[in-house]
PDB file of C-alpha atoms in Angstrom:
ATOM      1  CA  LEU A 233       0.000   0.000   0.000  1.00 62.00           C
ATOM      2  CA  HIS A 234       2.834   2.390   0.848  1.00 65.00           C
ATOM      3  CA  ARG A 235       4.672   1.706  -2.413  1.00 69.00           C
ATOM      4  CA  ARG A 236       1.449   2.322  -4.292  1.00 74.00           C
ATOM      5  CA  ALA A 237       0.890   5.648  -2.538  1.00 70.00           C
ATOM      6  CA  LEU A 238       4.425   6.751  -3.444  1.00 66.00           C
ATOM      7  CA  ALA A 239       3.986   5.703  -7.053  1.00 70.00           C
ATOM      8  CA  ILE A 240       0.737   7.646  -7.292  1.00 72.00           C
ATOM      9  CA  ARG A 241       2.357  10.767  -5.813  1.00 67.00           C
ATOM     10  CA  GLU A 242       5.522  10.414  -7.925  1.00 67.00           C
ATOM     11  CA  ARG A 243       3.784  10.347 -11.302  1.00 62.00           C
ATOM     12  CA  PRO A 244       2.562  13.955 -11.446  1.00 70.00           C
ATOM     13  CA  VAL A 245       5.311  15.679  -9.431  1.00 68.00           C
ATOM     14  CA  GLY A 246       8.461  13.525  -9.410  1.00 70.00           C
ATOM     15  CA  LYS A 247      10.651  12.257  -6.580  1.00 78.00           C
ATOM     16  CA  GLU A 248      12.131  15.636  -5.655  1.00 83.00           C
ATOM     17  CA  HIS A 249       8.892  17.542  -5.054  1.00 81.00           C
ATOM     18  CA  PRO A 250       7.728  18.617  -1.560  1.00 87.00           C
ATOM     19  CA  SER A 251       4.450  16.727  -2.109  1.00 87.00           C
ATOM     20  CA  TYR A 252       6.406  13.518  -2.614  1.00 88.00           C
ATOM     21  CA  ALA A 253       8.372  14.304   0.554  1.00 92.00           C
ATOM     22  CA  GLY A 254       5.108  14.801   2.420  1.00 91.00           C
ATOM     23  CA  THR A 255       3.916  11.387   1.307  1.00 89.00           C
ATOM     24  CA  LEU A 256       7.216   9.824   2.396  1.00 92.00           C
ATOM     25  CA  ALA A 257       6.908  11.474   5.802  1.00 95.00           C
ATOM     26  CA  ALA A 258       3.276  10.416   6.219  1.00 92.00           C
ATOM     27  CA  ILE A 259       4.243   6.837   5.421  1.00 93.00           C
ATOM     28  CA  GLY A 260       7.074   7.111   7.931  1.00 95.00           C
ATOM     29  CA  GLU A 261       4.679   8.302  10.639  1.00 95.00           C
ATOM     30  CA  ASP A 262       2.265   5.497   9.775  1.00 93.00           C
ATOM     31  CA  LEU A 263       5.103   2.985  10.115  1.00 95.00           C
ATOM     32  CA  ARG A 264       6.183   4.524  13.436  1.00 96.00           C
ATOM     33  CA  GLU A 265       2.651   4.319  14.799  1.00 95.00           C
ATOM     34  CA  GLN A 266       2.560   0.633  13.801  1.00 96.00           C
ATOM     35  CA  GLY A 267       5.722  -0.029  15.813  1.00 97.00           C
ATOM     36  CA  HIS A 268       8.238   0.116  12.950  1.00 97.00           C
ATOM     37  CA  ALA A 269      10.234   3.128  14.107  1.00 98.00           C
ATOM     38  CA  ALA A 270      13.535   1.948  12.616  1.00 98.00           C
ATOM     39  CA  GLU A 271      11.970   1.535   9.172  1.00 96.00           C
ATOM     40  CA  ALA A 272      10.258   4.908   9.507  1.00 97.00           C
ATOM     41  CA  LEU A 273      13.579   6.718   9.978  1.00 98.00           C
ATOM     42  CA  GLY A 274      14.602   6.134   6.371  1.00 96.00           C
ATOM     43  CA  HIS A 275      11.391   7.732   5.142  1.00 96.00           C
ATOM     44  CA  PHE A 276      11.917  10.767   7.355  1.00 98.00           C
ATOM     45  CA  GLU A 277      15.562  11.168   6.249  1.00 97.00           C
ATOM     46  CA  ARG A 278      14.625  11.065   2.575  1.00 97.00           C
ATOM     47  CA  ALA A 279      11.753  13.513   3.121  1.00 96.00           C
ATOM     48  CA  LEU A 280      14.097  15.924   4.913  1.00 97.00           C
ATOM     49  CA  GLU A 281      16.619  15.702   2.064  1.00 97.00           C
ATOM     50  CA  ILE A 282      13.921  16.721  -0.396  1.00 95.00           C
ATOM     51  CA  LEU A 283      12.634  19.496   1.888  1.00 96.00           C
ATOM     52  CA  ARG A 284      16.082  20.911   2.744  1.00 92.00           C
ATOM     53  CA  PRO A 285      15.808  23.758   0.178  1.00 91.00           C
ATOM     54  CA  MET A 286      12.693  24.979   2.024  1.00 90.00           C
ATOM     55  CA  GLY A 287      14.817  26.000   5.009  1.00 87.00           C
ATOM     56  CA  GLU A 288      13.002  26.601   8.286  1.00 89.00           C
ATOM     57  CA  HIS A 289       9.532  25.909   6.870  1.00 92.00           C
ATOM     58  CA  TYR A 290       6.853  24.467   9.156  1.00 93.00           C
ATOM     59  CA  THR A 291       6.620  21.362   6.957  1.00 94.00           C
ATOM     60  CA  VAL A 292      10.253  20.616   7.808  1.00 96.00           C
ATOM     61  CA  GLY A 293       9.296  21.040  11.457  1.00 97.00           C
ATOM     62  CA  TYR A 294       6.554  18.430  11.175  1.00 96.00           C
ATOM     63  CA  VAL A 295       8.943  15.904   9.655  1.00 97.00           C
ATOM     64  CA  LEU A 296      11.621  16.644  12.273  1.00 98.00           C
ATOM     65  CA  ALA A 297       9.069  16.112  15.045  1.00 98.00           C
ATOM     66  CA  TRP A 298       7.940  12.800  13.570  1.00 97.00           C
ATOM     67  CA  GLN A 299      11.551  11.728  13.096  1.00 98.00           C
ATOM     68  CA  ALA A 300      12.333  12.646  16.710  1.00 98.00           C
ATOM     69  CA  ARG A 301       9.372  10.633  17.978  1.00 97.00           C
ATOM     70  CA  ALA A 302      10.679   7.613  16.044  1.00 98.00           C
ATOM     71  CA  LEU A 303      14.082   8.139  17.655  1.00 98.00           C
ATOM     72  CA  LEU A 304      12.412   8.278  21.070  1.00 97.00           C
ATOM     73  CA  ASP A 305      10.587   5.031  20.288  1.00 97.00           C
ATOM     74  CA  LEU A 306      14.024   3.517  19.669  1.00 98.00           C
ATOM     75  CA  GLY A 307      15.411   4.887  22.941  1.00 96.00           C
ATOM     76  CA  ARG A 308      17.631   7.460  21.206  1.00 97.00           C
ATOM     77  CA  ARG A 309      16.775  10.494  23.388  1.00 95.00           C
ATOM     78  CA  ARG A 310      20.013  12.402  22.784  1.00 95.00           C
ATOM     79  CA  GLU A 311      19.391  12.446  19.041  1.00 97.00           C
ATOM     80  CA  ALA A 312      15.705  13.270  19.425  1.00 97.00           C
ATOM     81  CA  ILE A 313      15.959  16.287  21.742  1.00 97.00           C
ATOM     82  CA  PRO A 314      17.696  18.725  19.333  1.00 97.00           C
ATOM     83  CA  LYS A 315      15.321  17.706  16.531  1.00 97.00           C
ATOM     84  CA  LEU A 316      12.323  18.441  18.752  1.00 98.00           C
ATOM     85  CA  ASP A 317      13.833  21.808  19.722  1.00 97.00           C
ATOM     86  CA  ARG A 318      14.193  22.712  16.031  1.00 97.00           C
ATOM     87  CA  ALA A 319      10.709  21.440  15.213  1.00 97.00           C
ATOM     88  CA  LEU A 320       9.172  23.636  17.916  1.00 98.00           C
ATOM     89  CA  GLU A 321      10.864  26.674  16.359  1.00 97.00           C
ATOM     90  CA  MET A 322       9.279  25.915  12.968  1.00 97.00           C
ATOM     91  CA  ILE A 323       5.768  24.686  13.765  1.00 97.00           C
ATOM     92  CA  PRO A 324       3.215  27.395  14.636  1.00 96.00           C
ATOM     93  CA  PRO A 325       2.784  27.278  18.449  1.00 95.00           C
ATOM     94  CA  THR A 326      -0.997  27.069  18.360  1.00 94.00           C
ATOM     95  CA  LEU A 327      -1.289  23.828  16.403  1.00 95.00           C
ATOM     96  CA  PRO A 328      -1.771  20.318  17.787  1.00 96.00           C
ATOM     97  CA  ASP A 329       1.407  19.258  15.938  1.00 95.00           C
ATOM     98  CA  TRP A 330       3.339  21.779  18.052  1.00 98.00           C
ATOM     99  CA  ALA A 331       1.701  20.335  21.172  1.00 98.00           C
ATOM    100  CA  HIS A 332       2.671  16.775  20.190  1.00 97.00           C
ATOM    101  CA  ALA A 333       6.272  17.879  19.672  1.00 98.00           C
ATOM    102  CA  ALA A 334       6.247  19.845  22.943  1.00 98.00           C
ATOM    103  CA  ILE A 335       5.018  16.955  25.059  1.00 97.00           C
ATOM    104  CA  ALA A 336       7.446  14.601  23.313  1.00 97.00           C
ATOM    105  CA  LEU A 337      10.279  16.982  24.222  1.00 97.00           C
ATOM    106  CA  ALA A 338       9.066  17.338  27.822  1.00 97.00           C
ATOM    107  CA  ARG A 339       8.948  13.550  28.172  1.00 95.00           C
ATOM    108  CA  ALA A 340      12.358  13.174  26.533  1.00 95.00           C
ATOM    109  CA  LEU A 341      13.821  15.662  29.000  1.00 94.00           C
ATOM    110  CA  GLU A 342      12.028  14.223  32.032  1.00 92.00           C
ATOM    111  CA  PRO A 343      10.312  10.864  31.466  1.00 87.00           C
ATOM    112  CA  ARG A 344       9.017  10.510  35.041  1.00 86.00           C
ATOM    113  CA  GLY A 345       7.239  13.853  35.151  1.00 86.00           C
ATOM    114  CA  PRO A 346       7.962  17.545  34.591  1.00 87.00           C
ATOM    115  CA  ARG A 347      10.232  18.617  37.422  1.00 89.00           C
ATOM    116  CA  SER A 348      12.053  21.397  35.551  1.00 91.00           C
ATOM    117  CA  GLU A 349      10.431  24.679  34.576  1.00 94.00           C
ATOM    118  CA  ARG A 350      11.095  23.964  30.900  1.00 95.00           C
ATOM    119  CA  ALA A 351       9.374  20.560  30.865  1.00 95.00           C
ATOM    120  CA  ARG A 352       6.468  21.930  32.908  1.00 95.00           C
ATOM    121  CA  THR A 353       6.042  24.920  30.563  1.00 96.00           C
ATOM    122  CA  LEU A 354       6.100  22.705  27.461  1.00 97.00           C
ATOM    123  CA  ALA A 355       3.544  20.330  28.969  1.00 97.00           C
ATOM    124  CA  GLN A 356       1.279  23.186  30.133  1.00 97.00           C
ATOM    125  CA  LYS A 357       1.259  24.759  26.671  1.00 97.00           C
ATOM    126  CA  ALA A 358       0.514  21.353  25.096  1.00 98.00           C
ATOM    127  CA  LEU A 359      -2.351  20.893  27.556  1.00 98.00           C
ATOM    128  CA  GLU A 360      -3.779  24.298  26.612  1.00 97.00           C
ATOM    129  CA  ILE A 361      -3.648  23.471  22.902  1.00 98.00           C
ATOM    130  CA  PHE A 362      -5.191  20.024  23.308  1.00 98.00           C
ATOM    131  CA  THR A 363      -7.930  21.518  25.481  1.00 97.00           C
ATOM    132  CA  ALA A 364      -8.641  24.254  22.928  1.00 97.00           C
ATOM    133  CA  VAL A 365      -8.976  21.792  20.052  1.00 96.00           C
ATOM    134  CA  ARG A 366     -10.945  19.334  22.187  1.00 96.00           C
ATOM    135  CA  ALA A 367      -8.405  16.530  21.827  1.00 96.00           C
ATOM    136  CA  LYS A 368      -9.567  14.725  24.966  1.00 96.00           C
ATOM    137  CA  GLU A 369      -7.277  11.685  24.743  1.00 97.00           C
ATOM    138  CA  ASP A 370      -4.170  13.824  24.200  1.00 97.00           C
ATOM    139  CA  ARG A 371      -5.281  16.280  26.879  1.00 97.00           C
ATOM    140  CA  ASP A 372      -5.759  13.453  29.388  1.00 97.00           C
ATOM    141  CA  ARG A 373      -2.307  12.000  28.646  1.00 96.00           C
ATOM    142  CA  VAL A 374      -0.651  15.392  29.148  1.00 97.00           C
ATOM    143  CA  ALA A 375      -2.628  16.036  32.336  1.00 96.00           C
ATOM    144  CA  ALA A 376      -1.458  12.671  33.706  1.00 96.00           C
ATOM    145  CA  TYR A 377       2.141  13.555  32.849  1.00 96.00           C
ATOM    146  CA  LEU A 378       1.817  16.931  34.594  1.00 95.00           C
ATOM    147  CA  ALA A 379       0.311  15.248  37.665  1.00 94.00           C
ATOM    148  CA  ARG A 380       3.366  12.987  37.959  1.00 91.00           C
ATOM    149  CA  GLY A 381       5.532  16.093  38.266  1.00 78.00           C
ATOM    150  CA  THR A 382       3.722  17.239  41.387  1.00 72.00           C
ATOM    151  CA  ARG A 383       4.246  14.030  43.342  1.00 60.00           C
TER     152      ARG A 383
END
């Protein structure tokens, strides 16, 4: 199914187009969510290569955040943290994607709960965004993380 999606996207735009990169990244995120984080990394790397000319564009931020979450799934926190920092600079800070990256960074910094001001601030902002967009499941997960920091 993934190969088919890439072939469909490649025909009209080619393999070096941002739309093709977006499809690669979406497939990578799908793979990550299915538990195939290592396989997903290759998709994210290729997407970032294609998107590199775009500079600090929010689309690059999305892919960096997804790549970082795959790295976290693989236990590679040190590699993930700077990618999440960069992603947060690129993604508009009112979007759920920013909130997902923010809570991923907070958890990477402090897995047991937000004890530092930075992790607490990131988690609070993510909670606000998830509340505003009525993302109950995400909001509840962030609230539980914040509660662990007060124990």
